[in-house]
mmCIF file with all atom_site columns, C-alpha atoms and ligand atoms in Angstrom:
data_model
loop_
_atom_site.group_PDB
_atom_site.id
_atom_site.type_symbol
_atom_site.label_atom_id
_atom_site.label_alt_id
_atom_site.label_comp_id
_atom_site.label_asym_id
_atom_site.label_entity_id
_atom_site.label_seq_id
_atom_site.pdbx_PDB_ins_code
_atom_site.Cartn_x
_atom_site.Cartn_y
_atom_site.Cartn_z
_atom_site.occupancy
_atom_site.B_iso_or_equiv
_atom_site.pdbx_formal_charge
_atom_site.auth_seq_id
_atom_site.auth_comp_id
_atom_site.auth_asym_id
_atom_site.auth_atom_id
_atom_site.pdbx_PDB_model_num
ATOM   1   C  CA  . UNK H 1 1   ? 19.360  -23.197 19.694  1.00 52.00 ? 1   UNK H CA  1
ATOM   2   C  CA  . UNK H 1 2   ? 17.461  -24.021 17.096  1.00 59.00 ? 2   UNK H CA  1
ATOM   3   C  CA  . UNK H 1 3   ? 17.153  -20.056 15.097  1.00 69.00 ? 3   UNK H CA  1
ATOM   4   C  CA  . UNK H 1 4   ? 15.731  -21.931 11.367  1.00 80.00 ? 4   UNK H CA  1
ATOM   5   C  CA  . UNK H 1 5   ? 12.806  -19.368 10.121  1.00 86.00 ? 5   UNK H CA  1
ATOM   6   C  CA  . UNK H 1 6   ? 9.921   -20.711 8.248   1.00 91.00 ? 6   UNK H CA  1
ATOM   7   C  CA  . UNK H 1 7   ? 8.760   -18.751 5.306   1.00 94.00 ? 7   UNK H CA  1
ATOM   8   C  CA  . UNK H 1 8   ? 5.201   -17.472 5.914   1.00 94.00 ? 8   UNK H CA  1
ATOM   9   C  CA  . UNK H 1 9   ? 4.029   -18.035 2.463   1.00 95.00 ? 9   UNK H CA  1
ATOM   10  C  CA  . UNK H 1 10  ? 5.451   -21.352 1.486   1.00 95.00 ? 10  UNK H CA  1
ATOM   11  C  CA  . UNK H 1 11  ? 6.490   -22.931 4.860   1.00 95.00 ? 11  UNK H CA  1
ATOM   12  C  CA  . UNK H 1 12  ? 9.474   -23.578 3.603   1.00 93.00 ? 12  UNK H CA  1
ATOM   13  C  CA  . UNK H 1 13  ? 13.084  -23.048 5.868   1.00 91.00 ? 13  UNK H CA  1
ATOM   14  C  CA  . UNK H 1 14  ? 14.330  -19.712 4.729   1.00 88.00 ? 14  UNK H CA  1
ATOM   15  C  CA  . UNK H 1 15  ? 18.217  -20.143 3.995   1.00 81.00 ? 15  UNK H CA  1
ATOM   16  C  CA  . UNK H 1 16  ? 20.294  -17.710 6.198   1.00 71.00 ? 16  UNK H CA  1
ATOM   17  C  CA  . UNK H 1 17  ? 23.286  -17.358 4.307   1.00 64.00 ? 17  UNK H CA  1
ATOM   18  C  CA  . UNK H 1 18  ? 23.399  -13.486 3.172   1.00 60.00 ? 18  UNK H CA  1
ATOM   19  C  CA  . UNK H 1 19  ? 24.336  -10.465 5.642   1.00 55.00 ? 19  UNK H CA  1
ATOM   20  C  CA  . UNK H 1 20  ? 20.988  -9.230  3.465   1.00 58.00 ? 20  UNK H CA  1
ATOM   21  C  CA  . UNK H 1 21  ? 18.119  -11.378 4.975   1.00 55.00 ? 21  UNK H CA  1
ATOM   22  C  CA  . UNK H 1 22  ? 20.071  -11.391 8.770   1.00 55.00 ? 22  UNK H CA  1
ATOM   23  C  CA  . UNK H 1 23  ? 19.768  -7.978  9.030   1.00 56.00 ? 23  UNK H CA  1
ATOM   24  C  CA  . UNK H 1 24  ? 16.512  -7.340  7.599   1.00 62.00 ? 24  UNK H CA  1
ATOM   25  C  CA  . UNK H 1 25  ? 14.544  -9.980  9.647   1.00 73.00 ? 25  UNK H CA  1
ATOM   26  C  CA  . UNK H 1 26  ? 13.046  -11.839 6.826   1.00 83.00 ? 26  UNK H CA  1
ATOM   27  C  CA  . UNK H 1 27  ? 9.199   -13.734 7.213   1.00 89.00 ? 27  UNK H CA  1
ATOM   28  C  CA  . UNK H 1 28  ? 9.562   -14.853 3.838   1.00 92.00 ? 28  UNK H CA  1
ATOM   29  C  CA  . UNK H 1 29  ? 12.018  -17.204 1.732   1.00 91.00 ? 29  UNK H CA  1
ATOM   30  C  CA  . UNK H 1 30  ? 13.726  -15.564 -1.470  1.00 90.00 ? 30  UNK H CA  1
ATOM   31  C  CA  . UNK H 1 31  ? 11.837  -18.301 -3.599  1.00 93.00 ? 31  UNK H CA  1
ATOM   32  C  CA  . UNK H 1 32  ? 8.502   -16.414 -3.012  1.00 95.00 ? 32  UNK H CA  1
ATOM   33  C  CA  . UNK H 1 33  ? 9.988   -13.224 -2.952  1.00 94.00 ? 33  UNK H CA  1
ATOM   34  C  CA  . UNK H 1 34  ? 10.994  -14.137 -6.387  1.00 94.00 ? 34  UNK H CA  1
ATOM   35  C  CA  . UNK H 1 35  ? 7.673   -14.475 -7.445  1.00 95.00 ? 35  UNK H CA  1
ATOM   36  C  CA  . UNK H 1 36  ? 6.102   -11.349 -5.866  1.00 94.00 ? 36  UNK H CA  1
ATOM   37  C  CA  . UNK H 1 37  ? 8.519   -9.660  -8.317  1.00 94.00 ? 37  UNK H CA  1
ATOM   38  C  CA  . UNK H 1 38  ? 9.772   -6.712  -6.941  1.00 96.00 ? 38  UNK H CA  1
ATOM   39  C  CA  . UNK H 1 39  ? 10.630  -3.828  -9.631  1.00 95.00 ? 39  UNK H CA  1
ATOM   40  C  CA  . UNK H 1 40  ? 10.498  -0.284  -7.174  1.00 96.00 ? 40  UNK H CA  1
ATOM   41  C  CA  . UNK H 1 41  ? 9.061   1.284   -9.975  1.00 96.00 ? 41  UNK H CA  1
ATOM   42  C  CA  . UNK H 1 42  ? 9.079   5.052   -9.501  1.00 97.00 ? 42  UNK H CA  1
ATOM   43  C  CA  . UNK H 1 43  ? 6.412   7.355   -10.570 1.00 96.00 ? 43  UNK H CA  1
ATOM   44  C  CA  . UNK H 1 44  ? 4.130   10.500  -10.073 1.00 96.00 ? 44  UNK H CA  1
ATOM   45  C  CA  . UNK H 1 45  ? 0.345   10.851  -9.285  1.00 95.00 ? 45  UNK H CA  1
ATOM   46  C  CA  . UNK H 1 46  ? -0.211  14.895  -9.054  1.00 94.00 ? 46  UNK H CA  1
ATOM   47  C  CA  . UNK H 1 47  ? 3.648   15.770  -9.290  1.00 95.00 ? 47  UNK H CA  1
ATOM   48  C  CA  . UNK H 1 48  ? 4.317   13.696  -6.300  1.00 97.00 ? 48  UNK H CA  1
ATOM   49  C  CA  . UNK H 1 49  ? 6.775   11.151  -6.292  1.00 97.00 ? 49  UNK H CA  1
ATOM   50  C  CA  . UNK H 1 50  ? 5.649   7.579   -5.556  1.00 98.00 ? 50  UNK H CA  1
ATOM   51  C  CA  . UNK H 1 51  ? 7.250   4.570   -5.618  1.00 98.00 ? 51  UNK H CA  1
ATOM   52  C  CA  . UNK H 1 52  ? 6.016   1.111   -6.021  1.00 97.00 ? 52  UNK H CA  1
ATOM   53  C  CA  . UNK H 1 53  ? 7.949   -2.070  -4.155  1.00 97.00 ? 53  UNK H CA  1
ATOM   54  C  CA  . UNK H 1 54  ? 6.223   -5.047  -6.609  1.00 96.00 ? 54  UNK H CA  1
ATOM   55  C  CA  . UNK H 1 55  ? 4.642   -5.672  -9.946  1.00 93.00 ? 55  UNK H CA  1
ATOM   56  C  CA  . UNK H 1 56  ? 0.728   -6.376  -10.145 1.00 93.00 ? 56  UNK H CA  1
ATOM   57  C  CA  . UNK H 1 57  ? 1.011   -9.991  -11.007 1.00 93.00 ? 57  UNK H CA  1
ATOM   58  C  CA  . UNK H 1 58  ? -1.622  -13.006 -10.404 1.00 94.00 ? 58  UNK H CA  1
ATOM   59  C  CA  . UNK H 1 59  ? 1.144   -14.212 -7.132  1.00 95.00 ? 59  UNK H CA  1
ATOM   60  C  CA  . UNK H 1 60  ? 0.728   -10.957 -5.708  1.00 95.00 ? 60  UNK H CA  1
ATOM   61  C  CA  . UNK H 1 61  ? -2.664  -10.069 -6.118  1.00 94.00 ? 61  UNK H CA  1
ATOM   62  C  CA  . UNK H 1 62  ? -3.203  -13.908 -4.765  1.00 95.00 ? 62  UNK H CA  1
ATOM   63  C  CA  . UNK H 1 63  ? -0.862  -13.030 -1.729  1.00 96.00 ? 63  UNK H CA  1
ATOM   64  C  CA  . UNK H 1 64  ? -2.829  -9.820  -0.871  1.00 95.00 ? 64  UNK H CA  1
ATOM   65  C  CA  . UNK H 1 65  ? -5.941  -11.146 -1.206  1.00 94.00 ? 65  UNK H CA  1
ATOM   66  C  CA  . UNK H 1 66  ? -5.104  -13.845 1.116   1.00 95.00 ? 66  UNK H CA  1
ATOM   67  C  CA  . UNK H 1 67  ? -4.236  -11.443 3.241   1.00 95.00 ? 67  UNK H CA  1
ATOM   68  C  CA  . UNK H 1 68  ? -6.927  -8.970  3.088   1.00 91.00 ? 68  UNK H CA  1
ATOM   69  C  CA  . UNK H 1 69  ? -9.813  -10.681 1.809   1.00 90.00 ? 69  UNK H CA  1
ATOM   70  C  CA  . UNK H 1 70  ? -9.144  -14.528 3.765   1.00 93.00 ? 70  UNK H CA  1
ATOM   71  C  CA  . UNK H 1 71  ? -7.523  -12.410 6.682   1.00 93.00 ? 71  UNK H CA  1
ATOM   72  C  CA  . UNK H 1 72  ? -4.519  -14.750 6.883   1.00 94.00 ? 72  UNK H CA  1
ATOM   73  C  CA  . UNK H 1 73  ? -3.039  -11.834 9.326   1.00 94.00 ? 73  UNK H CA  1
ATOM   74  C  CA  . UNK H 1 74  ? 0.446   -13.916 9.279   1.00 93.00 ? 74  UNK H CA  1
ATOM   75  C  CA  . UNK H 1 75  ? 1.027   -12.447 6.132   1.00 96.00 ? 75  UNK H CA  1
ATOM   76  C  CA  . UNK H 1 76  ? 1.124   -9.143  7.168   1.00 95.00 ? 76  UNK H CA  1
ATOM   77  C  CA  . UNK H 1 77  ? 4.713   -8.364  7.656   1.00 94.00 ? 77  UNK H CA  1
ATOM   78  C  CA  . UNK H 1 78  ? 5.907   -10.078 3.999   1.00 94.00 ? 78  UNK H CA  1
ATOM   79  C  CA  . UNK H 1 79  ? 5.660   -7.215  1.835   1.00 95.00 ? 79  UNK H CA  1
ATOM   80  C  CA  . UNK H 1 80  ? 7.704   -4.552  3.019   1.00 94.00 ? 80  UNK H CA  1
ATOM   81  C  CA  . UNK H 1 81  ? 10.323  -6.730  5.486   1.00 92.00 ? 81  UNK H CA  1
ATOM   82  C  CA  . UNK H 1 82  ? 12.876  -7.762  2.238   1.00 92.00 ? 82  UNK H CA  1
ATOM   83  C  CA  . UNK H 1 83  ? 13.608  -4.771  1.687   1.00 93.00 ? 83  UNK H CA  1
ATOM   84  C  CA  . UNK H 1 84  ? 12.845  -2.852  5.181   1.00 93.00 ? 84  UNK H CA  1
ATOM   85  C  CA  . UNK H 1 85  ? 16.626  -1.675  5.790   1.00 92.00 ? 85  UNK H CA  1
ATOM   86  C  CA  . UNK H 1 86  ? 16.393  0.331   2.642   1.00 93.00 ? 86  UNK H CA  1
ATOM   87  C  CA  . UNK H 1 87  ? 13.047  1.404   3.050   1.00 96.00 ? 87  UNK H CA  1
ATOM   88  C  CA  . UNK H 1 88  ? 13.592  2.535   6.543   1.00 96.00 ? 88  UNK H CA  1
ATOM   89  C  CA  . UNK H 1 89  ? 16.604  4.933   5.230   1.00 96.00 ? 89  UNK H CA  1
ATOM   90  C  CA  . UNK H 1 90  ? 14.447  6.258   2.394   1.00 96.00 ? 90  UNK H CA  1
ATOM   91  C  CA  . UNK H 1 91  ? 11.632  7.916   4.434   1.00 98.00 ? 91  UNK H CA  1
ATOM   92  C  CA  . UNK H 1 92  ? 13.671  8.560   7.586   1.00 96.00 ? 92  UNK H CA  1
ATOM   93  C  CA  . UNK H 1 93  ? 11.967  11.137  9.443   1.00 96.00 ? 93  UNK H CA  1
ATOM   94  C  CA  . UNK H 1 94  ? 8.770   11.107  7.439   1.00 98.00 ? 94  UNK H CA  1
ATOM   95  C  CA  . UNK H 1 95  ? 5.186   11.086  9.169   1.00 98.00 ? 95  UNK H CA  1
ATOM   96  C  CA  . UNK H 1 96  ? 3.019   7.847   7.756   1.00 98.00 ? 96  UNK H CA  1
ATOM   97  C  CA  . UNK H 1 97  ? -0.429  8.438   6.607   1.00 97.00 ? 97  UNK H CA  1
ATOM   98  C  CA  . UNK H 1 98  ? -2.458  5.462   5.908   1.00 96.00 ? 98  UNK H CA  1
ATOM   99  C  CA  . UNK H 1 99  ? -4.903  5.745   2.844   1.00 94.00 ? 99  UNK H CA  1
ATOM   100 C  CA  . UNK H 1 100 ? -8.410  6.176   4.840   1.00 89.00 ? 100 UNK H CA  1
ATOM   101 C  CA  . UNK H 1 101 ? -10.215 2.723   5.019   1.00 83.00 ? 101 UNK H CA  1
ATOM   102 C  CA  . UNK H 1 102 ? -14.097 2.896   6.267   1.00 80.00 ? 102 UNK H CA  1
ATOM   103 C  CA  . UNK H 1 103 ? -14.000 2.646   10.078  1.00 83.00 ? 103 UNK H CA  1
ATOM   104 C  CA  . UNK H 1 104 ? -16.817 0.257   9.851   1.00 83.00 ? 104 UNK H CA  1
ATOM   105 C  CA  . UNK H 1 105 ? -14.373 -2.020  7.297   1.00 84.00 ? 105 UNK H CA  1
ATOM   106 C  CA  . UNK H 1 106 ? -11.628 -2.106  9.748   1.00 87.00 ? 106 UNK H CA  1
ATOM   107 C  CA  . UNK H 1 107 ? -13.900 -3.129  12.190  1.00 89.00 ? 107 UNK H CA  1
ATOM   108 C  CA  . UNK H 1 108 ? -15.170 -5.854  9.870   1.00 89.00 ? 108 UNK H CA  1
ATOM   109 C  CA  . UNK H 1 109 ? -11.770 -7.305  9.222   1.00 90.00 ? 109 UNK H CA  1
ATOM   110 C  CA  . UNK H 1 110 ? -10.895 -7.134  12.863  1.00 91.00 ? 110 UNK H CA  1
ATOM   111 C  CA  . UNK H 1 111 ? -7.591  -5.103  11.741  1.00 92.00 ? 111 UNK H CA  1
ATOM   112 C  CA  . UNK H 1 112 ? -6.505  -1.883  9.608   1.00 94.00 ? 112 UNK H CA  1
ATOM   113 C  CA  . UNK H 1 113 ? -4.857  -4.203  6.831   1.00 94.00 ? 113 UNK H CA  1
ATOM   114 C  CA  . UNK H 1 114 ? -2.852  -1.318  5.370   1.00 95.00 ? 114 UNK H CA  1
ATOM   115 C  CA  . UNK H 1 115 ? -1.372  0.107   8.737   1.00 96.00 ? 115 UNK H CA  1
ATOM   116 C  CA  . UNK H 1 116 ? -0.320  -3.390  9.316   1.00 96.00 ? 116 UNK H CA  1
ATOM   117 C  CA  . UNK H 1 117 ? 1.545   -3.737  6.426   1.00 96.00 ? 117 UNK H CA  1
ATOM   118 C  CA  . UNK H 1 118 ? 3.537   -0.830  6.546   1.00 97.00 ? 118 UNK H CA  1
ATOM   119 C  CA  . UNK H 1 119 ? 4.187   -0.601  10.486  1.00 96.00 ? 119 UNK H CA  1
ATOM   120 C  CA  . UNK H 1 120 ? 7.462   -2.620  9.875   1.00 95.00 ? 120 UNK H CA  1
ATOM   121 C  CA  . UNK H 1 121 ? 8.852   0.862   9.115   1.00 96.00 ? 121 UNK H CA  1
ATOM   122 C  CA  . UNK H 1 122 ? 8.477   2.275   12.083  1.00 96.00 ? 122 UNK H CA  1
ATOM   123 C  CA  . UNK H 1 123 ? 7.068   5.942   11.311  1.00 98.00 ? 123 UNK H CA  1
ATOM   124 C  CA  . UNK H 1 124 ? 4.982   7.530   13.468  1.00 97.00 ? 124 UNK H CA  1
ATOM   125 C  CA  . UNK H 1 125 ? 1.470   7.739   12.099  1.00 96.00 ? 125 UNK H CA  1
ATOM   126 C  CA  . UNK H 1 126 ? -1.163  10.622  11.979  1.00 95.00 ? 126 UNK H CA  1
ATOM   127 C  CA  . UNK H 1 127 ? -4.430  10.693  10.653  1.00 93.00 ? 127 UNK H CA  1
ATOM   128 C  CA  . UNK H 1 128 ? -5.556  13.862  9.504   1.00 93.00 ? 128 UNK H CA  1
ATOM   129 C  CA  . UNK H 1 129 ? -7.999  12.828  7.018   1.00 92.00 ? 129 UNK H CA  1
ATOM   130 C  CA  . UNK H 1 130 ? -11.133 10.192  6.945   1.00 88.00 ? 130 UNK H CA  1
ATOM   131 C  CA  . UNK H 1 131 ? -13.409 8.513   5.282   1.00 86.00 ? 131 UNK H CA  1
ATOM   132 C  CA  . UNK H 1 132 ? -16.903 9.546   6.168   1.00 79.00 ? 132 UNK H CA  1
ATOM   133 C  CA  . UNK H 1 133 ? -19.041 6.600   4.092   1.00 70.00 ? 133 UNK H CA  1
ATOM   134 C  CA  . UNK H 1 134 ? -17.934 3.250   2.675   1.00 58.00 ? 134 UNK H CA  1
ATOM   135 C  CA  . UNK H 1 135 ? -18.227 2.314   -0.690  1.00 58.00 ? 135 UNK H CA  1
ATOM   136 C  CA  . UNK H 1 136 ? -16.574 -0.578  -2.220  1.00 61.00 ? 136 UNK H CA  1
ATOM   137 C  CA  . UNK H 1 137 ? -14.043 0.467   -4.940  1.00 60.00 ? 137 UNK H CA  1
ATOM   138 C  CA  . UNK H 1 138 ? -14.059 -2.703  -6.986  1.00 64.00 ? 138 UNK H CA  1
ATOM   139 C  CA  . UNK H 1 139 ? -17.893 -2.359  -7.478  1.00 66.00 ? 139 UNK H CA  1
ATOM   140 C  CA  . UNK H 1 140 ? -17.381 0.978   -9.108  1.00 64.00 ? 140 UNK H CA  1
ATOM   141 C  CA  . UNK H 1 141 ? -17.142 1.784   -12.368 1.00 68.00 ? 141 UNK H CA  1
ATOM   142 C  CA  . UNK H 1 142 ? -13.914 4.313   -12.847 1.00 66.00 ? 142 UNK H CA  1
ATOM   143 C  CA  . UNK H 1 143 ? -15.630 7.005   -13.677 1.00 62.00 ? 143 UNK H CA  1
ATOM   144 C  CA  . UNK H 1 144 ? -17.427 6.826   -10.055 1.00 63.00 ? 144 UNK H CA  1
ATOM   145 C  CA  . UNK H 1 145 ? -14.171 6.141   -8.414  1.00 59.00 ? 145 UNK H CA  1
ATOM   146 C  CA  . UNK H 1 146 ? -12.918 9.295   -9.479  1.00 56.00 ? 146 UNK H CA  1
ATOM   147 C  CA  . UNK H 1 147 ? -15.388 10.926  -7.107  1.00 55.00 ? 147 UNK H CA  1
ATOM   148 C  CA  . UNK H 1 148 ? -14.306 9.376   -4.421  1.00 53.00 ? 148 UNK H CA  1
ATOM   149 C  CA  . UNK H 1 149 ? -12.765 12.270  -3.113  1.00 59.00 ? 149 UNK H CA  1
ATOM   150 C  CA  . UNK H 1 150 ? -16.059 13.600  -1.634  1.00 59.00 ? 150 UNK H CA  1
ATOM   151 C  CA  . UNK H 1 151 ? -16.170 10.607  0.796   1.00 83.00 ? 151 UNK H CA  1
ATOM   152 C  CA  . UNK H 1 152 ? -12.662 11.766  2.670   1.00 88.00 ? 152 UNK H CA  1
ATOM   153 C  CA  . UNK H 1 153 ? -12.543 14.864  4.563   1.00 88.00 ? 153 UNK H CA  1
ATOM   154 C  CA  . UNK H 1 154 ? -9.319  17.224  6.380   1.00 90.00 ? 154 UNK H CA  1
ATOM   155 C  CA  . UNK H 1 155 ? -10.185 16.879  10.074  1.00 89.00 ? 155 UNK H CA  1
ATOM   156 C  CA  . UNK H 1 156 ? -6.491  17.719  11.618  1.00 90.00 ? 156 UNK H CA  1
ATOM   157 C  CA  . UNK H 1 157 ? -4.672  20.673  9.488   1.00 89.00 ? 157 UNK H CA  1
ATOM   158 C  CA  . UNK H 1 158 ? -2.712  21.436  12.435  1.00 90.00 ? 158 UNK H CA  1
ATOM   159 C  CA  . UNK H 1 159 ? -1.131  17.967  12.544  1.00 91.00 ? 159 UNK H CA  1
ATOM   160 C  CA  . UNK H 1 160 ? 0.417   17.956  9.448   1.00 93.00 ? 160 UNK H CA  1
ATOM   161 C  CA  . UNK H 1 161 ? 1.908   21.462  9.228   1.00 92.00 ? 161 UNK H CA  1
ATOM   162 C  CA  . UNK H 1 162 ? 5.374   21.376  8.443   1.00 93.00 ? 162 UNK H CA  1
ATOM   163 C  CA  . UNK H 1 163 ? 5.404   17.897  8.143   1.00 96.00 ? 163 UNK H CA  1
ATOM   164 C  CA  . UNK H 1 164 ? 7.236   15.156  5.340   1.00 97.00 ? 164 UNK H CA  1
ATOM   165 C  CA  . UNK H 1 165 ? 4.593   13.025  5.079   1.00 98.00 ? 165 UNK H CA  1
ATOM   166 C  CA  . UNK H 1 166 ? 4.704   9.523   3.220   1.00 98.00 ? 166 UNK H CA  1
ATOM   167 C  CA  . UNK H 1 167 ? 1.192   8.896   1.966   1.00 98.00 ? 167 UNK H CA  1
ATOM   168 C  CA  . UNK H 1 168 ? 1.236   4.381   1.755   1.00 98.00 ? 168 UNK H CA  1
ATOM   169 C  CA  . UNK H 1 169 ? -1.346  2.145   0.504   1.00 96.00 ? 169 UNK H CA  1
ATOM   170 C  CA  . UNK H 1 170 ? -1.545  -1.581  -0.652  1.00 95.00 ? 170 UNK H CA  1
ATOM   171 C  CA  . UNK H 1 171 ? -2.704  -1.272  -4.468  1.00 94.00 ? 171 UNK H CA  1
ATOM   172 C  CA  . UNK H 1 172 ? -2.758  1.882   -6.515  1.00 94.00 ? 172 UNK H CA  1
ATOM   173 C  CA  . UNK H 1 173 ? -5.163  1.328   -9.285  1.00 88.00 ? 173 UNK H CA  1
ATOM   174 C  CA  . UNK H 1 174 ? -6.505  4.278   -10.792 1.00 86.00 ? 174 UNK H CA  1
ATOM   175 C  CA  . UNK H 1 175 ? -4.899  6.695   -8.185  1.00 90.00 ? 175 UNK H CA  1
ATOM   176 C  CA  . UNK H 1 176 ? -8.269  8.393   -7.881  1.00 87.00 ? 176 UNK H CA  1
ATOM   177 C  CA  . UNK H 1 177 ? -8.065  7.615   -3.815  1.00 90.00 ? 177 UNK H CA  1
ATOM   178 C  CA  . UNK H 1 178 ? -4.292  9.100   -3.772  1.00 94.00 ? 178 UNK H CA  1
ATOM   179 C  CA  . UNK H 1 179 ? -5.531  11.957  -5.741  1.00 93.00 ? 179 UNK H CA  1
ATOM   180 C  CA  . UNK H 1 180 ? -8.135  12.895  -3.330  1.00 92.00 ? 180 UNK H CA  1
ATOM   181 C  CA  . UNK H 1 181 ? -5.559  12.651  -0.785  1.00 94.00 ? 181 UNK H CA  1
ATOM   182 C  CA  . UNK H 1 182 ? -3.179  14.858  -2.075  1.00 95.00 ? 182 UNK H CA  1
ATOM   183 C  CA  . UNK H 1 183 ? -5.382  17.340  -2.850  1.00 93.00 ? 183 UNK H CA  1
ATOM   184 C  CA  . UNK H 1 184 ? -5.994  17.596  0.909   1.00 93.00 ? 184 UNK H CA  1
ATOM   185 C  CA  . UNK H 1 185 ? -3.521  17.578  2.057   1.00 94.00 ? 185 UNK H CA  1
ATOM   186 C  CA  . UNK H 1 186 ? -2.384  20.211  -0.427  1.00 91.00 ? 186 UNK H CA  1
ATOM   187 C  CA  . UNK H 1 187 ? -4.872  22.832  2.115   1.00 86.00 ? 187 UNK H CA  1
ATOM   188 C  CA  . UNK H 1 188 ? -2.564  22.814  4.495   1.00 87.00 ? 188 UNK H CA  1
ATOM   189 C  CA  . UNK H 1 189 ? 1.381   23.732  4.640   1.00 85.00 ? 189 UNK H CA  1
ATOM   190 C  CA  . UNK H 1 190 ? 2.977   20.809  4.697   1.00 94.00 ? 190 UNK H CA  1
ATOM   191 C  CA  . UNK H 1 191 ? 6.577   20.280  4.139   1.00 94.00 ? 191 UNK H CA  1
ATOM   192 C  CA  . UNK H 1 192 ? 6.748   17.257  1.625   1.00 96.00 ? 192 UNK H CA  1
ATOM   193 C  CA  . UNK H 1 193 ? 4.750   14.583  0.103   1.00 97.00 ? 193 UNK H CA  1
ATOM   194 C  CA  . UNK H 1 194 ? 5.429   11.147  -0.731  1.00 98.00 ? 194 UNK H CA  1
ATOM   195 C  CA  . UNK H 1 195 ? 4.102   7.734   -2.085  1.00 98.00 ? 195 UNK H CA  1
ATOM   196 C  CA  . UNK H 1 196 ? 4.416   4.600   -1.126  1.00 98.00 ? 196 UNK H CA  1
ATOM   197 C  CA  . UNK H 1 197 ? 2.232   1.343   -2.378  1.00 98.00 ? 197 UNK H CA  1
ATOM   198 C  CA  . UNK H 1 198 ? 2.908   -2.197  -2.376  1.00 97.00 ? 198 UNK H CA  1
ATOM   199 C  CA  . UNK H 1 199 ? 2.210   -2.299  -5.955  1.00 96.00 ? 199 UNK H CA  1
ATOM   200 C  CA  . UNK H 1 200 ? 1.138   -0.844  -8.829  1.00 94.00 ? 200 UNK H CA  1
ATOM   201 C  CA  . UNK H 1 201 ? -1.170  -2.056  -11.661 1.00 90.00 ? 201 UNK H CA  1
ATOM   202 C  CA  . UNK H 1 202 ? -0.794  -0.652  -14.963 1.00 84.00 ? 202 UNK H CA  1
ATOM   203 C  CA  . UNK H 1 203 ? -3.602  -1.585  -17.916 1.00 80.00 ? 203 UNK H CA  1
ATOM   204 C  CA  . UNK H 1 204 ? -3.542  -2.626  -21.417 1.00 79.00 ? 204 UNK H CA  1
ATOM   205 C  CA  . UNK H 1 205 ? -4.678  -0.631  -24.069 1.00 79.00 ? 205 UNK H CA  1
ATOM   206 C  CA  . UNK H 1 206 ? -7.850  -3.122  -23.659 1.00 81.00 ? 206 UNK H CA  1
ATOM   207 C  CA  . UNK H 1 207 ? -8.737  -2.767  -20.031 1.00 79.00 ? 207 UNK H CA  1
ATOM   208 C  CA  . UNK H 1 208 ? -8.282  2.017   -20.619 1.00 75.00 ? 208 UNK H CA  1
ATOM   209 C  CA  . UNK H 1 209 ? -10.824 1.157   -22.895 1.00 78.00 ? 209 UNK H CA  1
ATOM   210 C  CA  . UNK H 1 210 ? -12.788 -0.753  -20.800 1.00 77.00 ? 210 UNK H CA  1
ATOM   211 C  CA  . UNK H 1 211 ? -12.526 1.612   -17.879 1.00 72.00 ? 211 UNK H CA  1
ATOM   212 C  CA  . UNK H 1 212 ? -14.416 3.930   -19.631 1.00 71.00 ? 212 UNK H CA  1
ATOM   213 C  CA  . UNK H 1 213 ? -17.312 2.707   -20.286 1.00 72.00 ? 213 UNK H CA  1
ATOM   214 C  CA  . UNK H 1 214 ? -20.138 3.127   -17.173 1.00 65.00 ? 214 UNK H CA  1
ATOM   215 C  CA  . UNK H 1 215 ? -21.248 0.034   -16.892 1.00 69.00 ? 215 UNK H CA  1
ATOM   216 C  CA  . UNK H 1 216 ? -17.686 -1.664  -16.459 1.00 66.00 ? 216 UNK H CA  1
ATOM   217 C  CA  . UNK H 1 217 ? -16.882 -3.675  -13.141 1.00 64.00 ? 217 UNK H CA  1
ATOM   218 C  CA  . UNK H 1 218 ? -13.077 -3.685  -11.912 1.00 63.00 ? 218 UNK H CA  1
ATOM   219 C  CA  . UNK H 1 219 ? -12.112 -6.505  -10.525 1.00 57.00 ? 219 UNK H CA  1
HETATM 220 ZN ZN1 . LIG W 2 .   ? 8.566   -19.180 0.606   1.00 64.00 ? 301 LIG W ZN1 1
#
């Protein structure tokens, strides 16, 4: 039986030769994993501990948008797989909540891009907060994003009571949306944050500057 996996990205044989990629099911070659450059670079947003799997370069933000924005749905299960094993032992027993997206932008791509990624671990998910009115982040200036927090609301207390929960999303950019999060979640009693994103982008001293002025666009 032929068992030879083809790497989503590059289509490209992936080499089998490392107890490593048998056990965590890889979709993807190490060439292009390579490239996607992971770092897990740890930090905080509101004294809560995040983590971050890749760098923000131009391959990655090419691979997500691929993903996302030309809803190549294949692609999917690429970013957390590599390094799933580990991932898996790091939030064992945690509760998954997906940053809110717009139910009327799920419905638009035809699939909750975020959830998606991160299924591969395996948490159970709950969804105690939402997103009451779409607005597209990347047309915002930052100042504006940093209100975003009035567009997500606590609808379940009750369900997170007690809880670990890992709070995961694709990008953090100015950790506005995370923010708002936490500070909801914060209302109610829960046990333990955490933070996971597929990667994190950090700005010059240029683009901080930029940022701040109103009539800026992020893209
Ligand atoms: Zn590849």
């Amino acid at each position: 039986m032929d068992t030879t996996k083809i790497c989503k990205v590059c289509f490209e044989p992936i080499q089998l030769n490392s107890f490593h990629n048998l056990t965590n099911n890889l979709c993807i070659c190490y060439s292009c994993i390579k490239q996607m450059n992971p770092i897990f670079k740890s930090f905080e947003i509101d004294k809560v501990k995040a983590l971050a799997i890749y760098h923000y370069n131009d391959y990655l933000k090419k691979l997500i948008f691929q993903y996302k924005g030309c809803l190549d749905y294949e692609l999917k299960d690429i970013f957390i797989t590599p390094y799933i094993n580990e991932l898996k032992i790091l939030y064992k027993n945690y509760y998954m909540l997906v940053v809110p997206s717009s139910k009327e932008k799920i419905k638009e791509r035809g699939f909750n891009h975020c959830l998606e990624m991160f299924k591969p671990l395996g948490l159970k998910t709950i969804e105690p907060i939402e997103k009451i009115k779409d607005e597209k982040q990347s047309d915002k200036t930052y100042l504006e994003r940093l209100k975003v927090k009035e567009n997500l609301i606590l609808v379940d207390k009750e369900i997170i009571k007690n809880k670990k929960i890992l709070i995961v999303d694709d990008i953090c950019t100015t950790g506005s949306t995370l923010k708002a999060v936490i500070n909801l979640l914060k209302e109610a009693d829960v046990k333990k944050m955490k933070i996971l994103v597929i990667a994190k982008r950090d700005f010059t001293k240029k683009e901080l500057k930029q940022l701040e002025d109103p009539s800026f666009v992020l893209n």
